[in-house]
Short mmCIF file of C-alpha atoms and ligand atoms in Angstrom, two decimals:
data_model
loop_
_atom_site.label_atom_id
_atom_site.label_comp_id
_atom_site.label_asym_id
_atom_site.label_seq_id
_atom_site.Cartn_x
_atom_site.Cartn_y
_atom_site.Cartn_z
CA MET A 1 205.60 97.39 91.15
CA SER A 2 202.66 99.74 90.46
CA GLU A 3 200.85 101.41 93.32
CA ALA A 4 197.83 99.17 92.77
CA ASP A 5 200.02 96.06 92.79
CA SER A 6 201.78 97.06 95.98
CA ARG A 7 198.42 97.77 97.66
CA LYS A 8 197.26 94.31 96.58
CA ALA A 9 200.42 92.76 98.02
CA GLU A 10 199.83 94.60 101.31
CA GLN A 11 196.24 93.38 101.35
CA PHE A 12 197.29 89.80 100.79
CA ALA A 13 199.89 90.01 103.57
CA ALA A 14 197.11 91.30 105.86
CA ILE A 15 194.87 88.40 104.84
CA ARG A 16 197.66 85.91 105.64
CA ARG A 17 198.04 87.48 109.09
CA LEU A 18 194.27 87.35 109.57
CA LEU A 19 193.99 83.70 108.61
CA ALA A 20 196.95 82.57 110.75
CA GLY A 21 195.47 81.11 113.91
CA ILE A 22 191.92 82.34 113.22
CA LYS A 23 190.54 78.86 113.84
CA ASP A 24 192.06 78.89 117.33
CA ARG A 25 190.81 82.40 118.13
CA SER A 26 187.30 82.16 116.72
CA PRO A 27 184.76 79.39 117.35
CA PHE A 28 182.85 80.70 114.34
CA TYR A 29 185.73 80.22 111.89
CA CYS A 30 186.76 76.97 113.54
CA GLY A 31 183.42 75.63 112.33
CA LYS A 32 183.32 77.54 109.06
CA PHE A 33 186.76 76.41 107.91
CA ALA A 34 186.62 72.88 109.36
CA GLY A 35 188.66 70.58 107.15
CA ILE A 36 190.48 73.48 105.42
CA ASP A 37 194.17 74.07 106.09
CA LEU A 38 194.42 77.87 105.94
CA ALA A 39 198.21 77.64 105.55
CA ASP A 40 197.43 76.48 102.01
CA VAL A 41 195.96 79.87 101.09
CA ARG A 42 198.91 81.24 99.12
CA SER A 43 197.24 83.10 96.23
CA TRP A 44 194.19 85.24 95.52
CA ASP A 45 192.67 82.23 93.75
CA ASP A 46 193.13 80.14 96.90
CA PHE A 47 191.47 82.89 98.89
CA ALA A 48 188.54 83.10 96.46
CA SER A 49 187.91 79.40 97.01
CA LEU A 50 187.24 79.87 100.76
CA PRO A 51 183.56 79.58 101.70
CA LEU A 52 181.47 82.77 101.82
CA SER A 53 179.69 83.84 105.02
CA GLU A 54 176.08 84.91 105.27
CA LYS A 55 174.25 87.04 107.79
CA ALA A 56 172.36 83.89 108.78
CA ASP A 57 175.70 82.24 109.72
CA LEU A 58 176.51 85.23 111.93
CA ARG A 59 173.08 85.01 113.52
CA ASP A 60 173.67 81.34 114.31
CA ALA A 61 176.75 82.42 116.30
CA TYR A 62 174.52 84.43 118.69
CA PRO A 63 175.36 85.71 121.20
CA LEU A 64 179.19 85.88 121.15
CA GLY A 65 180.32 83.12 118.82
CA LEU A 66 181.96 85.67 116.51
CA GLN A 67 184.29 86.94 119.23
CA ALA A 68 187.90 86.28 118.21
CA VAL A 69 189.78 87.84 121.15
CA PRO A 70 189.80 87.05 124.91
CA ASP A 71 187.07 88.79 126.96
CA GLU A 72 189.45 91.40 128.36
CA GLY A 73 190.08 92.66 124.82
CA VAL A 74 186.43 93.54 124.12
CA ILE A 75 185.32 97.08 125.01
CA ARG A 76 181.93 97.30 123.31
CA ILE A 77 179.36 95.41 121.30
CA HIS A 78 177.00 96.55 118.58
CA SER A 79 174.12 94.65 117.17
CA SER A 80 172.44 94.66 113.79
CA SER A 81 168.69 95.05 113.67
CA GLY A 82 166.93 91.79 114.36
CA THR A 83 163.91 92.22 112.11
CA THR A 84 163.93 88.49 111.49
CA GLY A 85 164.41 87.51 115.13
CA THR A 86 167.86 86.82 116.53
CA PRO A 87 170.21 89.80 116.18
CA VAL A 88 173.88 89.60 115.17
CA ILE A 89 176.22 90.70 117.96
CA ILE A 90 179.56 92.21 116.92
CA PRO A 91 182.27 92.64 119.61
CA TYR A 92 184.76 95.53 119.17
CA THR A 93 188.26 95.90 120.61
CA ALA A 94 189.74 99.32 121.43
CA GLN A 95 191.73 99.06 118.19
CA ASP A 96 188.54 98.31 116.21
CA VAL A 97 186.88 101.46 117.58
CA GLU A 98 190.05 103.42 116.82
CA ASP A 99 190.17 102.09 113.25
CA TRP A 100 186.50 102.81 112.68
CA THR A 101 186.98 106.38 113.95
CA THR A 102 189.96 106.86 111.63
CA MET A 103 187.90 105.66 108.65
CA PHE A 104 184.96 107.85 109.60
CA ALA A 105 187.13 110.96 109.99
CA ARG A 106 188.46 110.21 106.50
CA CYS A 107 184.87 110.21 105.22
CA TYR A 108 184.22 113.68 106.59
CA ALA A 109 187.52 114.96 105.22
CA LEU A 110 186.78 113.52 101.76
CA ALA A 111 183.42 115.32 101.86
CA GLY A 112 185.30 118.56 102.53
CA CYS A 113 184.25 118.95 106.18
CA THR A 114 186.60 120.84 108.50
CA ARG A 115 187.01 121.76 112.17
CA LEU A 116 184.77 124.78 111.56
CA ASP A 117 181.78 122.63 110.62
CA ARG A 118 178.86 121.94 112.96
CA ILE A 119 177.70 118.43 112.32
CA GLN A 120 174.12 117.49 113.29
CA ILE A 121 173.83 113.74 113.72
CA THR A 122 170.32 112.32 113.33
CA PRO A 123 170.99 108.55 113.05
CA GLY A 124 170.19 106.59 116.21
CA TYR A 125 172.50 105.79 119.10
CA GLY A 126 172.67 102.58 121.12
CA LEU A 127 173.01 99.00 120.01
CA TRP A 128 172.82 100.11 116.40
CA THR A 129 176.18 101.42 115.20
CA ALA A 130 175.24 104.53 113.31
CA GLY A 131 175.06 107.54 115.67
CA ILE A 132 178.17 106.85 117.72
CA GLY A 133 180.26 106.25 114.60
CA PHE A 134 179.18 109.55 113.05
CA GLN A 135 180.01 111.26 116.34
CA ALA A 136 183.44 109.67 116.89
CA GLY A 137 184.54 110.53 113.34
CA ALA A 138 183.34 114.13 113.62
CA GLU A 139 185.11 114.60 116.94
CA ARG A 140 188.31 113.11 115.50
CA LEU A 141 188.05 115.64 112.68
CA GLY A 142 187.67 118.37 115.32
CA ALA A 143 184.25 119.63 114.21
CA MET A 144 181.42 120.58 116.61
CA VAL A 145 179.00 117.69 117.06
CA VAL A 146 175.27 118.33 117.51
CA PRO A 147 174.10 114.84 118.56
CA THR A 148 170.33 115.07 118.18
CA GLY A 149 169.74 111.45 117.26
CA PRO A 150 166.55 110.68 115.35
CA GLY A 151 163.03 112.06 115.81
CA ASN A 152 161.70 115.18 117.53
CA THR A 153 161.36 117.33 114.43
CA ASP A 154 160.90 120.54 116.45
CA LYS A 155 164.27 120.02 118.15
CA GLN A 156 165.93 119.22 114.81
CA MET A 157 164.60 122.47 113.33
CA GLN A 158 165.70 124.42 116.41
CA MET A 159 169.27 123.08 116.20
CA LEU A 160 169.41 123.73 112.45
CA THR A 161 168.39 127.37 112.84
CA ASP A 162 169.81 128.39 116.25
CA LEU A 163 173.06 126.41 116.26
CA LYS A 164 173.50 126.95 112.52
CA SER A 165 174.48 123.37 111.77
CA THR A 166 176.44 123.23 108.51
CA VAL A 167 176.39 119.46 107.96
CA ILE A 168 173.50 117.07 108.49
CA CYS A 169 173.93 113.29 108.75
CA ALA A 170 170.77 111.25 108.07
CA THR A 171 169.16 108.40 106.20
CA SER A 172 167.75 109.52 102.86
CA SER A 173 164.17 109.11 104.03
CA TYR A 174 164.79 111.17 107.16
CA ALA A 175 166.64 113.84 105.18
CA LEU A 176 163.60 114.03 102.90
CA LEU A 177 161.31 114.37 105.90
CA LEU A 178 163.47 117.20 107.28
CA ALA A 179 163.63 118.89 103.87
CA GLU A 180 159.85 118.82 103.60
CA GLU A 181 159.54 120.22 107.10
CA VAL A 182 161.93 123.09 106.32
CA GLU A 183 159.81 123.90 103.29
CA ARG A 184 156.53 123.60 105.20
CA ARG A 185 157.74 125.98 107.91
CA GLY A 186 159.21 128.38 105.37
CA ILE A 187 162.55 128.55 107.22
CA ARG A 188 164.85 127.84 104.29
CA ASP A 189 166.62 131.22 104.68
CA ARG A 190 167.38 130.48 108.35
CA ILE A 191 169.14 127.19 107.54
CA HIS A 192 172.94 127.22 107.23
CA LEU A 193 173.48 123.70 105.90
CA LYS A 194 176.11 123.18 103.22
CA LYS A 195 176.44 119.42 103.13
CA ALA A 196 174.33 116.35 103.84
CA ILE A 197 175.91 112.98 104.50
CA ILE A 198 173.35 110.34 103.68
CA GLY A 199 173.32 106.65 104.64
CA SER A 200 173.68 104.58 101.56
CA GLU A 201 170.34 102.88 101.11
CA ARG A 202 169.28 102.87 97.50
CA TRP A 203 167.64 106.21 96.67
CA GLY A 204 166.50 107.76 93.46
CA GLU A 205 167.75 110.76 91.58
CA LYS A 206 164.52 112.68 92.16
CA MET A 207 164.68 112.24 95.91
CA ARG A 208 168.31 113.32 95.78
CA ARG A 209 167.46 116.49 93.88
CA ARG A 210 164.59 117.38 96.21
CA ILE A 211 166.75 117.02 99.32
CA ALA A 212 169.59 118.98 97.73
CA ALA A 213 167.28 121.77 96.55
CA GLU A 214 165.12 122.09 99.64
CA LEU A 215 168.00 121.95 102.14
CA GLY A 216 170.43 123.80 99.88
CA VAL A 217 173.14 121.18 100.30
CA GLN A 218 175.66 119.07 98.43
CA LEU A 219 174.96 115.40 99.06
CA TYR A 220 177.44 112.65 99.95
CA ASP A 221 176.56 108.96 100.16
CA ILE A 222 178.20 107.15 103.05
CA TYR A 223 178.46 103.38 103.08
CA GLY A 224 178.71 100.74 105.78
CA LEU A 225 177.01 97.95 107.65
CA THR A 226 177.02 97.01 111.32
CA GLU A 227 178.70 93.66 110.69
CA VAL A 228 181.66 95.54 109.12
CA TYR A 229 182.34 98.32 111.69
CA GLY A 230 179.23 100.34 110.73
CA PRO A 231 178.78 103.35 108.44
CA GLY A 232 181.99 105.08 107.38
CA ILE A 233 183.79 102.39 105.36
CA GLY A 234 183.26 104.39 102.17
CA ILE A 235 181.83 107.68 100.90
CA SER A 236 181.23 109.56 97.66
CA CYS A 237 183.34 112.65 96.89
CA ASP A 238 182.54 115.98 95.19
CA HIS A 239 182.61 114.26 91.81
CA GLN A 240 179.64 111.99 92.63
CA CYS A 241 180.94 109.02 90.69
CA GLY A 242 180.48 106.13 93.08
CA MET A 243 181.97 105.79 96.57
CA HIS A 244 185.61 105.60 97.61
CA TYR A 245 186.35 102.83 100.12
CA TRP A 246 189.30 102.31 102.44
CA ASP A 247 191.25 99.45 100.89
CA ASP A 248 193.89 99.53 103.63
CA TYR A 249 191.19 98.25 106.02
CA LEU A 250 188.94 96.28 103.67
CA TYR A 251 189.18 93.91 100.75
CA PHE A 252 186.20 94.04 98.37
CA GLU A 253 185.09 91.43 95.83
CA ILE A 254 182.09 91.58 93.49
CA ILE A 255 180.54 88.17 92.85
CA ASP A 256 177.75 86.65 90.82
CA GLN A 257 175.12 86.07 93.48
CA HIS A 258 174.08 82.74 91.95
CA THR A 259 177.44 81.14 91.15
CA GLY A 260 179.53 82.80 93.90
CA GLN A 261 182.27 83.47 91.31
CA GLN A 262 183.85 86.92 90.92
CA VAL A 263 182.31 88.83 87.99
CA PRO A 264 184.50 90.40 85.27
CA ALA A 265 185.83 93.89 86.17
CA GLY A 266 183.15 96.57 86.00
CA GLU A 267 180.14 94.23 85.97
CA ILE A 268 177.34 94.50 88.50
CA GLY A 269 177.21 91.87 91.21
CA GLU A 270 177.05 91.33 94.94
CA LEU A 271 179.62 93.05 97.17
CA VAL A 272 181.62 90.66 99.38
CA ILE A 273 183.81 92.16 102.13
CA THR A 274 186.84 90.87 104.02
CA THR A 275 188.08 92.94 106.96
CA LEU A 276 191.87 93.23 106.94
CA LYS A 277 192.46 94.55 110.47
CA LYS A 278 189.35 93.87 112.50
CA GLU A 279 190.15 92.04 115.75
CA GLY A 280 186.94 91.58 117.78
CA ALA A 281 184.94 89.93 115.02
CA PRO A 282 186.85 89.69 111.74
CA LEU A 283 184.82 88.88 108.67
CA ILE A 284 186.16 86.78 105.85
CA ARG A 285 184.34 86.86 102.50
CA TYR A 286 181.13 88.24 103.99
CA ARG A 287 178.15 88.56 101.63
CA THR A 288 176.55 92.01 101.92
CA HIS A 289 173.73 91.30 99.44
CA ASP A 290 174.33 94.85 98.15
CA LEU A 291 174.44 95.16 94.37
CA THR A 292 177.20 97.37 92.94
CA ARG A 293 180.28 97.25 90.69
CA PHE A 294 183.87 98.46 90.71
CA MET A 295 184.34 101.86 89.06
CA PRO A 296 187.26 101.84 86.62
CA GLY A 297 190.27 104.17 86.70
CA ALA A 298 191.26 106.97 89.04
CA CYS A 299 188.80 109.56 90.34
CA ALA A 300 189.12 113.19 89.27
CA CYS A 301 189.27 114.18 92.97
CA GLY A 302 192.71 112.57 93.23
CA ALA A 303 191.91 110.50 96.34
CA PRO A 304 194.13 107.40 96.34
CA TYR A 305 191.27 105.05 97.23
CA PRO A 306 189.36 102.81 94.79
CA ARG A 307 185.62 103.18 94.19
CA ILE A 308 182.49 101.10 93.98
CA ASP A 309 179.34 102.39 92.30
CA ASP A 310 176.40 103.63 94.37
CA ILE A 311 174.43 100.76 95.88
CA LEU A 312 172.11 99.77 93.02
CA GLY A 313 169.86 97.56 95.10
CA ARG A 314 169.79 94.45 97.24
CA THR A 315 170.06 90.94 95.90
CA ASP A 316 167.04 90.12 98.10
CA ASP A 317 165.08 92.95 96.40
CA MET A 318 165.34 91.13 93.11
CA VAL A 319 162.15 89.27 92.43
CA LYS A 320 160.80 87.46 89.41
CA VAL A 321 157.37 88.43 88.12
CA LYS A 322 155.97 86.77 85.01
CA GLY A 323 159.49 85.64 84.15
CA VAL A 324 160.94 89.17 84.40
CA ILE A 325 163.60 90.02 87.02
CA ILE A 326 162.83 93.32 88.71
CA PHE A 327 164.36 95.40 91.51
CA PRO A 328 163.53 98.90 92.78
CA ALA A 329 166.40 100.64 90.96
CA LEU A 330 164.67 99.86 87.65
CA PHE A 331 161.56 101.73 88.77
CA ASP A 332 163.69 104.63 90.05
CA GLU A 333 165.07 105.00 86.59
CA VAL A 334 161.68 104.80 84.85
CA LEU A 335 159.89 107.17 87.25
CA HIS A 336 162.77 109.63 87.05
CA GLN A 337 161.99 110.13 83.36
CA VAL A 338 158.30 110.92 83.82
CA ASP A 339 157.29 114.56 84.25
CA GLY A 340 155.00 115.22 87.21
CA VAL A 341 156.22 112.22 89.23
CA SER A 342 157.76 112.99 92.64
CA SER A 343 160.53 110.99 94.32
CA GLU A 344 158.46 108.64 96.46
CA TYR A 345 157.08 105.36 95.18
CA GLN A 346 156.11 101.85 96.27
CA ILE A 347 155.78 98.66 94.31
CA MET A 348 153.23 96.03 95.35
CA ILE A 349 153.30 92.56 93.85
CA ASP A 350 150.16 90.50 94.38
CA HIS A 351 148.71 87.24 93.16
CA LEU A 352 145.08 87.89 92.20
CA ASP A 353 142.67 85.68 90.28
CA GLY A 354 145.43 83.26 89.37
CA ARG A 355 147.95 85.75 88.05
CA ASP A 356 150.67 88.10 89.29
CA THR A 357 150.02 91.83 89.23
CA VAL A 358 152.46 94.65 89.85
CA THR A 359 151.01 97.93 91.17
CA VAL A 360 153.27 100.99 91.16
CA PHE A 361 152.18 103.71 93.59
CA PHE A 362 153.91 107.04 93.05
CA GLU A 363 153.46 110.58 94.28
CA THR A 364 152.54 113.23 91.72
CA ALA A 365 153.16 116.96 91.93
CA ASP A 366 150.17 119.24 92.57
CA GLY A 367 148.43 120.10 89.35
CA ALA A 368 149.76 117.11 87.43
CA HIS A 369 147.26 115.41 85.15
CA ARG A 370 147.02 112.06 86.94
CA GLU A 371 145.54 109.95 84.13
CA GLY A 372 148.17 111.25 81.70
CA VAL A 373 151.03 110.57 84.13
CA GLU A 374 149.69 107.08 84.87
CA ALA A 375 149.53 106.25 81.17
CA ASP A 376 153.10 107.48 80.75
CA VAL A 377 154.31 105.32 83.66
CA ARG A 378 152.51 102.25 82.27
CA ARG A 379 154.03 102.74 78.82
CA ARG A 380 157.59 103.33 80.09
CA CYS A 381 157.50 100.31 82.44
CA LYS A 382 156.46 98.17 79.48
CA GLU A 383 159.24 99.59 77.29
CA ARG A 384 162.09 99.68 79.80
CA ILE A 385 161.33 96.76 82.11
CA GLY A 386 159.16 94.64 79.82
CA LEU A 387 156.40 94.44 82.37
CA THR A 388 152.77 95.54 82.32
CA VAL A 389 152.04 97.36 85.58
CA VAL A 390 149.03 98.99 87.20
CA PRO A 391 150.04 102.63 87.81
CA LYS A 392 148.45 104.47 90.74
CA ALA A 393 149.13 108.18 91.24
CA VAL A 394 148.74 109.57 94.78
CA ALA A 395 149.29 113.04 96.25
CA VAL A 396 152.67 114.14 97.65
CA GLY A 397 152.93 113.04 101.29
CA GLU A 398 150.58 110.05 100.99
CA LEU A 399 153.28 107.38 100.89
CA PRO A 400 155.01 106.59 104.20
CA ARG A 401 158.36 108.21 105.15
CA SER A 402 160.49 106.53 107.74
CA GLU A 403 163.43 107.50 109.93
CA LYS A 404 165.08 104.22 109.10
CA LYS A 405 165.35 102.58 105.73
CA THR A 406 162.46 102.84 103.31
CA ASN A 407 161.23 99.58 101.87
CA ARG A 408 159.92 100.14 98.36
CA LEU A 409 159.11 96.70 97.06
CA PHE A 410 156.51 94.47 98.70
CA ASP A 411 156.01 90.97 97.42
CA ASN A 412 152.62 89.88 98.79
CA ARG A 413 152.36 86.70 96.74
CA TYR A 414 153.51 84.23 99.36
ZN1 LIG B 1 186.71 111.01 94.15
#
């Protein structure tokens, strides 16, 4: 049996263990799998016929309907942001926290971090999973943690220069904000950063190059979501060809978001995750709404873990305008090719005078000829995306930065 086949066999055995008795342990799955005899799941095809779960389903289980162990087994909860109202509460057992820490330490190791690194952690702490996961993994590795959390730019700069942090963990938008601040203060030569570990929201090549250049770092994309442990379930390596993920803890599928069927190998679709070992709140065929694809073959780094591509967008980001499907990654690609365009942009879709209009705001470098750049953006959007847009150049710094995720596409039609 090949290594891949034996890993698949191990994964399926883990799925069988997960399914056995899940309806007794979990009120959520008792409802979800009502009328299904899980003992009949004997093949991958059987498994792929089980119903998918959505974030909305998890929200309906508020507060603790996802809990699949007795109360004495739960040591912590985390909660995903409740921008649409009710949050999702995820209970963790001691083993879940241990497993998450193991995965996170693997992330740091794959990024080449060692016990000698000083790791400054800017993601938030608290109900949200990010900060504490970054910290636990770094401590497991044996590095020195500098737990700043988000905000307070003065303090961030002080820690970077005085404590000589070598690794910074941040969202891409916050890393950009810090990079701009380092440049503004002219303290680049007092910064000792070597690596930046960046939360895996979709971000463009230009933004990536600016952060790398201004902070003087190699960048690593880290992946995760609160419902599935948190960040740390996958990371890119030195070869920057997608992200490795830990297939001894997680089973990934890529599906067609409309049909729910798995797409052929290598095609782009929606990532669906099953947790193989999670106890407190296991997830079975959970829809992430992240768009990606499996990367073929082995990675040049030699790590024995499979890869998915960078997150290409969100299925919810895909909107239809004048019959054309668009999502932010398309604009990333177009704007990347235009000289004089900086990394920040926003897309506004409006319905004016009976028709849809798409306005693309983008930042231009000082001294760029705005009319010329706008004409170039209009022409390339027409060629590449097949859409006539209204280009609007603004100065660098005019578009909003955020410490959390940056929303780039605003559909104001409804
Ligand atoms: Zn690799």
